[in-house]
PDB file of N, CA, C and O in Angstrom:
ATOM      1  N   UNK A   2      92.602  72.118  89.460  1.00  0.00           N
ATOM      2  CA  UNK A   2      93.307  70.966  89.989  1.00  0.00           C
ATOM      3  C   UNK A   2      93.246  71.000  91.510  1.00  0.00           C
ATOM      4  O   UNK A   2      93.715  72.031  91.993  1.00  0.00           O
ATOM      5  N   UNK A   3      92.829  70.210  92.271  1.00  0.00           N
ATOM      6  CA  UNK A   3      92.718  70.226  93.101  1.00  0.00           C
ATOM      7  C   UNK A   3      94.031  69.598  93.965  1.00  0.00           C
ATOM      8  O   UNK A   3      94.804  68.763  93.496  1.00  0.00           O
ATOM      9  N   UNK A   4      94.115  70.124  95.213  1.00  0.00           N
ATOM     10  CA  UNK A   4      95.582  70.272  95.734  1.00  0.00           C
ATOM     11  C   UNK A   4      95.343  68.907  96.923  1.00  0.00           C
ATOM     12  O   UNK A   4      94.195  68.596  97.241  1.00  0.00           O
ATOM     13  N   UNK A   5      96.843  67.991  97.648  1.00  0.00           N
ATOM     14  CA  UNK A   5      96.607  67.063  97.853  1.00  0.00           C
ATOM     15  C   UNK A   5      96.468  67.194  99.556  1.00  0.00           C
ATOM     16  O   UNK A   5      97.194  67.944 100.208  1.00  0.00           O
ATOM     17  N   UNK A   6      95.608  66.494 100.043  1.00  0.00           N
ATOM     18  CA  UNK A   6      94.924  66.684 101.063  1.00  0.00           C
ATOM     19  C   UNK A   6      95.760  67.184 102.533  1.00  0.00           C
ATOM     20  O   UNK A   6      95.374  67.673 103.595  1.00  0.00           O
ATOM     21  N   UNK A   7      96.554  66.947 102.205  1.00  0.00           N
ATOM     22  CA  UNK A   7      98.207  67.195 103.185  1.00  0.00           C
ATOM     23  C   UNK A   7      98.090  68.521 103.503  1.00  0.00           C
ATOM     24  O   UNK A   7      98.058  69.085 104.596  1.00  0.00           O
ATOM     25  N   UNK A   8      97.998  69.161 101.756  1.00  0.00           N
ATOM     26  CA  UNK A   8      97.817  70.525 101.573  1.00  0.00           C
ATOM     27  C   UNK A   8      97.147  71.557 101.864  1.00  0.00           C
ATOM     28  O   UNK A   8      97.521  72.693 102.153  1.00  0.00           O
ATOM     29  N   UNK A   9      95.490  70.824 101.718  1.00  0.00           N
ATOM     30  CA  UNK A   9      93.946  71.586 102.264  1.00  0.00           C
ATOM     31  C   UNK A   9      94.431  71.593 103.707  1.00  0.00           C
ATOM     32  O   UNK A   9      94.342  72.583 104.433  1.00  0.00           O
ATOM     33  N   UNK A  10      94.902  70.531 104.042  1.00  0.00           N
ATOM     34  CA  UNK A  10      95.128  70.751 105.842  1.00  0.00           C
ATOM     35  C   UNK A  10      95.769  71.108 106.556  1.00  0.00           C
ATOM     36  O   UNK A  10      95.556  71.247 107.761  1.00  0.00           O
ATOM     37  N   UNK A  11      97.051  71.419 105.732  1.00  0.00           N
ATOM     38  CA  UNK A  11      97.884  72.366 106.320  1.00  0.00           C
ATOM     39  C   UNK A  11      97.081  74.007 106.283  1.00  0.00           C
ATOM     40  O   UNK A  11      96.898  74.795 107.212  1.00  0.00           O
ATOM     41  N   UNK A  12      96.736  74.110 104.897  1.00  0.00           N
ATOM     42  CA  UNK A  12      96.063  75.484 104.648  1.00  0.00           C
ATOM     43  C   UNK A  12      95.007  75.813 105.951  1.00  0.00           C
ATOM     44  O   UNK A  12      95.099  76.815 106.660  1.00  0.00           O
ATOM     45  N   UNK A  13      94.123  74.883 106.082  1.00  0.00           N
ATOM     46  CA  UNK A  13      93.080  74.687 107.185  1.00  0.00           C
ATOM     47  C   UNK A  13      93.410  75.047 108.574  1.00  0.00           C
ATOM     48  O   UNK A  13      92.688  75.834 109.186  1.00  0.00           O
ATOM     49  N   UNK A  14      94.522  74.487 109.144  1.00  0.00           N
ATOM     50  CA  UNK A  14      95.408  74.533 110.099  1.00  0.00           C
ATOM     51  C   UNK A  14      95.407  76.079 110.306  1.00  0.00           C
ATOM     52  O   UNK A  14      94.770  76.780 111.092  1.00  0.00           O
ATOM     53  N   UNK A  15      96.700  76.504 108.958  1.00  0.00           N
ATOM     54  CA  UNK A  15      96.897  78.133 108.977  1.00  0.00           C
ATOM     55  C   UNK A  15      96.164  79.262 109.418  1.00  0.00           C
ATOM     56  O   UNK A  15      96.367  80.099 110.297  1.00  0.00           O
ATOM     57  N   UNK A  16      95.088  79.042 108.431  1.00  0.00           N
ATOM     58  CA  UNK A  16      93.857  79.844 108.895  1.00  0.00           C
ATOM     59  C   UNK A  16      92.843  79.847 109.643  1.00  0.00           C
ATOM     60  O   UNK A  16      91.905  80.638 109.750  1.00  0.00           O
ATOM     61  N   UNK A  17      93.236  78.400 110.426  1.00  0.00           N
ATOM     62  CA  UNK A  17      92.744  78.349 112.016  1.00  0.00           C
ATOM     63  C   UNK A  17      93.427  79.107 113.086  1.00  0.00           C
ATOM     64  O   UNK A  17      92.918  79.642 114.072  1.00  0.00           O
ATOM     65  N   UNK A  18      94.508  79.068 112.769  1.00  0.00           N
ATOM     66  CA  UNK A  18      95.426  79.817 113.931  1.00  0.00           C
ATOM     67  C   UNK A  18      95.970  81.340 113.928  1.00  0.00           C
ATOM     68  O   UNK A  18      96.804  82.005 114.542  1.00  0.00           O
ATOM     69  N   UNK A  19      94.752  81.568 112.586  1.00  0.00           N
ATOM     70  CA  UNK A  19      94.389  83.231 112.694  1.00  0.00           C
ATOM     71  C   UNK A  19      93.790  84.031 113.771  1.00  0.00           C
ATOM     72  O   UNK A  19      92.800  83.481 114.254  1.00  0.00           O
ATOM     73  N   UNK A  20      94.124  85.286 114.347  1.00  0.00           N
ATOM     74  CA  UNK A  20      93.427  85.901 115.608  1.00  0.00           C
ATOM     75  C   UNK A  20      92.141  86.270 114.674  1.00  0.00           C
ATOM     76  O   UNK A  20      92.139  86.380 113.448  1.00  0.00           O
ATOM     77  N   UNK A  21      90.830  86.466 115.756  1.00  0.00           N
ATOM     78  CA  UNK A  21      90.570  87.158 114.833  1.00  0.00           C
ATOM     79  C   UNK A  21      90.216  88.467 113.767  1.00  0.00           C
ATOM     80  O   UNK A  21      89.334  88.594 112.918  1.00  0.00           O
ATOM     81  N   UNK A  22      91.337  89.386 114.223  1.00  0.00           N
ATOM     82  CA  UNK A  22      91.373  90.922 113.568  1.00  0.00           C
ATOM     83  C   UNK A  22      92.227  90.012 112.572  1.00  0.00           C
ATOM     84  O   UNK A  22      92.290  90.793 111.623  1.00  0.00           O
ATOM     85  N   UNK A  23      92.868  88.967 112.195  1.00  0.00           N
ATOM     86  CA  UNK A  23      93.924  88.902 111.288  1.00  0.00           C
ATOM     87  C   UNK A  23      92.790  88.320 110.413  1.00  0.00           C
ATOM     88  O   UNK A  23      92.717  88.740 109.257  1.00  0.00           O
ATOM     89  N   UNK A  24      91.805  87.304 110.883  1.00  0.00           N
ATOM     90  CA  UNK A  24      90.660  86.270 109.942  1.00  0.00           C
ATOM     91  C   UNK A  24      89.950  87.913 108.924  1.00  0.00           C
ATOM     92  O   UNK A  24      89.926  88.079 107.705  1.00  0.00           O
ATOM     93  N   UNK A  25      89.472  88.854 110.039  1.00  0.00           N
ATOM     94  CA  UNK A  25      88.963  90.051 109.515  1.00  0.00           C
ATOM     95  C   UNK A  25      89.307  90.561 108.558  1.00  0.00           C
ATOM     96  O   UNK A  25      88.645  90.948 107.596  1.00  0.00           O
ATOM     97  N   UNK A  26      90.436  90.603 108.764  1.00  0.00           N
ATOM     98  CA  UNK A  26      91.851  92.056 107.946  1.00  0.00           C
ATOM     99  C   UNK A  26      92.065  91.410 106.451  1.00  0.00           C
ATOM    100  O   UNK A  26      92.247  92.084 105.437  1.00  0.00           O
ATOM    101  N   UNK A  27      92.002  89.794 106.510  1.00  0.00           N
ATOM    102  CA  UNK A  27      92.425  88.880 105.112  1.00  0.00           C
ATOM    103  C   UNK A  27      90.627  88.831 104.555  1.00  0.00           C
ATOM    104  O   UNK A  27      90.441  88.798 103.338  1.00  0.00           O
ATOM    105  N   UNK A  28      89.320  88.828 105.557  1.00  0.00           N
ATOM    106  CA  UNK A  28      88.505  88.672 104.413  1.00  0.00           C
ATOM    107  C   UNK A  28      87.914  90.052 103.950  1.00  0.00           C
ATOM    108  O   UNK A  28      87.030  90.248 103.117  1.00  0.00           O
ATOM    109  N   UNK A  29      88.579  90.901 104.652  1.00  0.00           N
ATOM    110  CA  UNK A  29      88.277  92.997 103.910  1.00  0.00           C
ATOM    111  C   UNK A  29      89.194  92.698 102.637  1.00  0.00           C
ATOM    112  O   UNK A  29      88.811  92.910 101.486  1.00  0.00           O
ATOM    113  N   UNK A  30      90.210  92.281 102.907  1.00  0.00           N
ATOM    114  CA  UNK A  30      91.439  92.644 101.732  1.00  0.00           C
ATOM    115  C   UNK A  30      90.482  91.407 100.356  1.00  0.00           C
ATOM    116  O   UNK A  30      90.196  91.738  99.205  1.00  0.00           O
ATOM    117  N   UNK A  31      90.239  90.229 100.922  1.00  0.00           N
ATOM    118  CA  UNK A  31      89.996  89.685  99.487  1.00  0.00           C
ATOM    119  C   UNK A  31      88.573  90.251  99.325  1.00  0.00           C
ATOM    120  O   UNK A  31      88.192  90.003  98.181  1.00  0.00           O
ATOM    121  N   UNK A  32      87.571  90.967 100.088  1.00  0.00           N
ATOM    122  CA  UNK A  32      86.451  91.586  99.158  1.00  0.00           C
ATOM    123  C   UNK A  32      86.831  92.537  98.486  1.00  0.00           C
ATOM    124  O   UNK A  32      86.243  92.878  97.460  1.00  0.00           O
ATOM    125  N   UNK A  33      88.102  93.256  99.043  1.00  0.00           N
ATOM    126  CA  UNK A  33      88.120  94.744  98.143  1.00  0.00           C
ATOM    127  C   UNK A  33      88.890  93.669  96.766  1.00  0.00           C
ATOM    128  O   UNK A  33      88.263  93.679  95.707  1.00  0.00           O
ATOM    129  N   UNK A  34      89.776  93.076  96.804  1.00  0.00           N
ATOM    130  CA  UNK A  34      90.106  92.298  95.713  1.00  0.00           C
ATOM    131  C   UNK A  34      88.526  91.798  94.522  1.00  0.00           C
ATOM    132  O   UNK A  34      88.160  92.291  93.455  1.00  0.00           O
ATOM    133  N   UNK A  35      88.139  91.016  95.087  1.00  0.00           N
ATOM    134  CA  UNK A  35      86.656  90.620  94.246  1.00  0.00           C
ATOM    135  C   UNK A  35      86.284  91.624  93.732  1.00  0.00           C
ATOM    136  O   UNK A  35      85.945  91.610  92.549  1.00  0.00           O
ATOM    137  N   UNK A  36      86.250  92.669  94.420  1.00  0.00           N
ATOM    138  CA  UNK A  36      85.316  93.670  94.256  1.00  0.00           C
ATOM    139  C   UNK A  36      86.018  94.726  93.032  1.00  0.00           C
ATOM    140  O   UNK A  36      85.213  95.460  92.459  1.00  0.00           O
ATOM    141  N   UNK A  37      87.359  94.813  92.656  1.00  0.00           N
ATOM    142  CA  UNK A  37      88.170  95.374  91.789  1.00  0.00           C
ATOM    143  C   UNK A  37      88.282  94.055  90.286  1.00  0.00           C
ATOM    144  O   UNK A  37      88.477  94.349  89.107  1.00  0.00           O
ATOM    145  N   UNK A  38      88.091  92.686  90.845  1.00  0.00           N
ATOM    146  CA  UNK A  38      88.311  92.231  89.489  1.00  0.00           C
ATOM    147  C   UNK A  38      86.458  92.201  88.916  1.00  0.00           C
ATOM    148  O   UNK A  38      86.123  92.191  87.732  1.00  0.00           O
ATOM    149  N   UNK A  39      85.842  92.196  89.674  1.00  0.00           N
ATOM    150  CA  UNK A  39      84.349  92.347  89.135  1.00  0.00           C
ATOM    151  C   UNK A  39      84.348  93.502  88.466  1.00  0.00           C
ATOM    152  O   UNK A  39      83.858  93.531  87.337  1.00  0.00           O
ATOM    153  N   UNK A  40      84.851  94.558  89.003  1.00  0.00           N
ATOM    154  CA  UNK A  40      84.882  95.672  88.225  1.00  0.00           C
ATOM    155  C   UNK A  40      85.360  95.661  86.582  1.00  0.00           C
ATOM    156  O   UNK A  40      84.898  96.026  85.501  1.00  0.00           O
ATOM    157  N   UNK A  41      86.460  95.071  87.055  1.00  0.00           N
ATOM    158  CA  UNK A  41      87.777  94.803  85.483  1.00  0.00           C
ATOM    159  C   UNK A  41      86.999  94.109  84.461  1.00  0.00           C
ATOM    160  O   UNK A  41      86.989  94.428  83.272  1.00  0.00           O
ATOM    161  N   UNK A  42      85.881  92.453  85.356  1.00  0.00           N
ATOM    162  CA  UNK A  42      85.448  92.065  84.291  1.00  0.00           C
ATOM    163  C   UNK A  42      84.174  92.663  83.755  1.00  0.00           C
ATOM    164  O   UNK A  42      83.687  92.212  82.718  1.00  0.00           O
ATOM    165  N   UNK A  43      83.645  93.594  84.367  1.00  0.00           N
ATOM    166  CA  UNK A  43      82.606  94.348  83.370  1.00  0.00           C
ATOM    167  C   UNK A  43      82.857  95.374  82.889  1.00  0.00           C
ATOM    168  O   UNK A  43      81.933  96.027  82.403  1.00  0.00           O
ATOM    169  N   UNK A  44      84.219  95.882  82.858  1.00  0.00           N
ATOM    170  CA  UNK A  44      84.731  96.946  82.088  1.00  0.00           C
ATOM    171  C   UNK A  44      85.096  95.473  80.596  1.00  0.00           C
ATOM    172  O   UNK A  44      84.677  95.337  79.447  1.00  0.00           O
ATOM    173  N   UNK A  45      85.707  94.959  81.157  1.00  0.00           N
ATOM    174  CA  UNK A  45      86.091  93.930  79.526  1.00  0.00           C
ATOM    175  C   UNK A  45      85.192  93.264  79.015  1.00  0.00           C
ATOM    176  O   UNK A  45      85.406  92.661  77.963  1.00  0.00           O
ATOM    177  N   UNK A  46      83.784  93.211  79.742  1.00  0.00           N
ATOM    178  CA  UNK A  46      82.485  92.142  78.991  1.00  0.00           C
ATOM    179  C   UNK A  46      81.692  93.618  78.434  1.00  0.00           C
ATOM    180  O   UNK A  46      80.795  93.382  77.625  1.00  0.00           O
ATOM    181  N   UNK A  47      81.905  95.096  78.759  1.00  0.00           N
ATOM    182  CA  UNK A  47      81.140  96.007  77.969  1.00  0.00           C
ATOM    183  C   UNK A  47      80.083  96.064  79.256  1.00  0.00           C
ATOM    184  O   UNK A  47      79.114  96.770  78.976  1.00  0.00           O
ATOM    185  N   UNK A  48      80.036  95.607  80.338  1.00  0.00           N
ATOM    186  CA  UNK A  48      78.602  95.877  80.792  1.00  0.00           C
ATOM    187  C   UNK A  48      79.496  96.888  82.627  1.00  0.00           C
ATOM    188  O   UNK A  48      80.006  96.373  83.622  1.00  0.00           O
ATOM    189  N   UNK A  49      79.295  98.276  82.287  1.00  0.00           N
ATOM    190  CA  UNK A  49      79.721  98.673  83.450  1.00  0.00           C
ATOM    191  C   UNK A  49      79.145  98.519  84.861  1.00  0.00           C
ATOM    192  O   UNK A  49      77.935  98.306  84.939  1.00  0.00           O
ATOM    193  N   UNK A  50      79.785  98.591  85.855  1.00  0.00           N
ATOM    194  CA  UNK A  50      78.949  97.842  86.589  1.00  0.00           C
ATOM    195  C   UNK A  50      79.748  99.745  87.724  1.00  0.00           C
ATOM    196  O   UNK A  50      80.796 100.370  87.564  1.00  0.00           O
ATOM    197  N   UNK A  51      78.806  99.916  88.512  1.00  0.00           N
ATOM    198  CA  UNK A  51      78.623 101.546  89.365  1.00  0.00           C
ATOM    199  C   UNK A  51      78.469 100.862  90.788  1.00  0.00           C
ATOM    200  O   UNK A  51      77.427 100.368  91.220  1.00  0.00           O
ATOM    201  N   UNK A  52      79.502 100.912  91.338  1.00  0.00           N
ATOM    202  CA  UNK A  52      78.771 100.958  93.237  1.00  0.00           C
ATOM    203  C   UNK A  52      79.071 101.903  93.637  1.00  0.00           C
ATOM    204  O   UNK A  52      79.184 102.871  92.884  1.00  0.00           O
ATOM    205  N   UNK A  53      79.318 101.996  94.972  1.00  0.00           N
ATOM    206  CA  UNK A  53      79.364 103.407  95.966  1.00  0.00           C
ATOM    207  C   UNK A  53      81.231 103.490  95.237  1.00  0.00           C
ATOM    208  O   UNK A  53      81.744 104.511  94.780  1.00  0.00           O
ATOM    209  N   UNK A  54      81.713 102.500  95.309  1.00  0.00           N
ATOM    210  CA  UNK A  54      83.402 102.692  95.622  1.00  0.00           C
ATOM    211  C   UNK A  54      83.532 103.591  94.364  1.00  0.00           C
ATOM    212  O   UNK A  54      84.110 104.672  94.480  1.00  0.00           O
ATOM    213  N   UNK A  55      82.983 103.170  93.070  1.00  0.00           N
ATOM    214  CA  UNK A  55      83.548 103.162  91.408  1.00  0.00           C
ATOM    215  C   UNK A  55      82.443 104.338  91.323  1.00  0.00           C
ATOM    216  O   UNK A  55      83.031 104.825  90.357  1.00  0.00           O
ATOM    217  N   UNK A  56      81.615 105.002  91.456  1.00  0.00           N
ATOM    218  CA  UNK A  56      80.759 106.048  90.974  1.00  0.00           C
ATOM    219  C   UNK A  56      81.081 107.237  90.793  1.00  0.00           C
ATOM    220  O   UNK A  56      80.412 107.972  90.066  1.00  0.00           O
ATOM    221  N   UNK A  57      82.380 107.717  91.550  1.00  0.00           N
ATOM    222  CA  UNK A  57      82.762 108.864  90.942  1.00  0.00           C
ATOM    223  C   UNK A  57      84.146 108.505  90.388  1.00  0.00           C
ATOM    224  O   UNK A  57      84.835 109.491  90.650  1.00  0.00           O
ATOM    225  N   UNK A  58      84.818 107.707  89.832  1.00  0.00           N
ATOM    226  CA  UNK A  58      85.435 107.400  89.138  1.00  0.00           C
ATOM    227  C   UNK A  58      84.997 107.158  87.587  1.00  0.00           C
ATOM    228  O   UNK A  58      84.034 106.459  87.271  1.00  0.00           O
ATOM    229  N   UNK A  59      86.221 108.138  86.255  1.00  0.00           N
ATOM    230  CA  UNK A  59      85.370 108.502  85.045  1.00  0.00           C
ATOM    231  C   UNK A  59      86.381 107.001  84.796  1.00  0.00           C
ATOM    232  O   UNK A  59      87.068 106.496  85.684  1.00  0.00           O
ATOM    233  N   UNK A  60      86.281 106.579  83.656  1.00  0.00           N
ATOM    234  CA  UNK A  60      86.832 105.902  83.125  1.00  0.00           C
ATOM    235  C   UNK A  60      86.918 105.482  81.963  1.00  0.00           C
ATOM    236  O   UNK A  60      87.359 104.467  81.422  1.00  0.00           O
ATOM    237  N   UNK A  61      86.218 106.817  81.511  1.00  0.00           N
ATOM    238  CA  UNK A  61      86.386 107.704  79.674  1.00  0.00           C
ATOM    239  C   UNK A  61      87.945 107.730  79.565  1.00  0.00           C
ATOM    240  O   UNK A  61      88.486 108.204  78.566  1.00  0.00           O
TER     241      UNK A  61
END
């Protein structure tokens, strides 16, 4: 559902008036996020998926 344009532009606004170590700091935090539910969903589709982060982690 898409949100009403008031909304995108306030949001827009927000994250314009990020410094930018703060623009930085929010797009590290949502890759390590992506990067933990990618994990989750190939632990639940059966297909494991190994990077540097998850390789020495057992999960027997």
């Amino acid at each position: 559902m898409k949100k009403p344009a008031a909304t995108r532009q306030k949001e827009k606004t927000e994250i314009e008036q990020l410094s930018q170590a703060e623009g930085v700091e929010m797009v590290l935090g949502l890759q390590k996020i992506i990067e933990e539910l990618q994990e989750k969903l190939a632990i639940a589709t059966g297909k494991s998926r190994t990077t540097s982060q998850t390789s020495s982690i057992d999960i027997s």
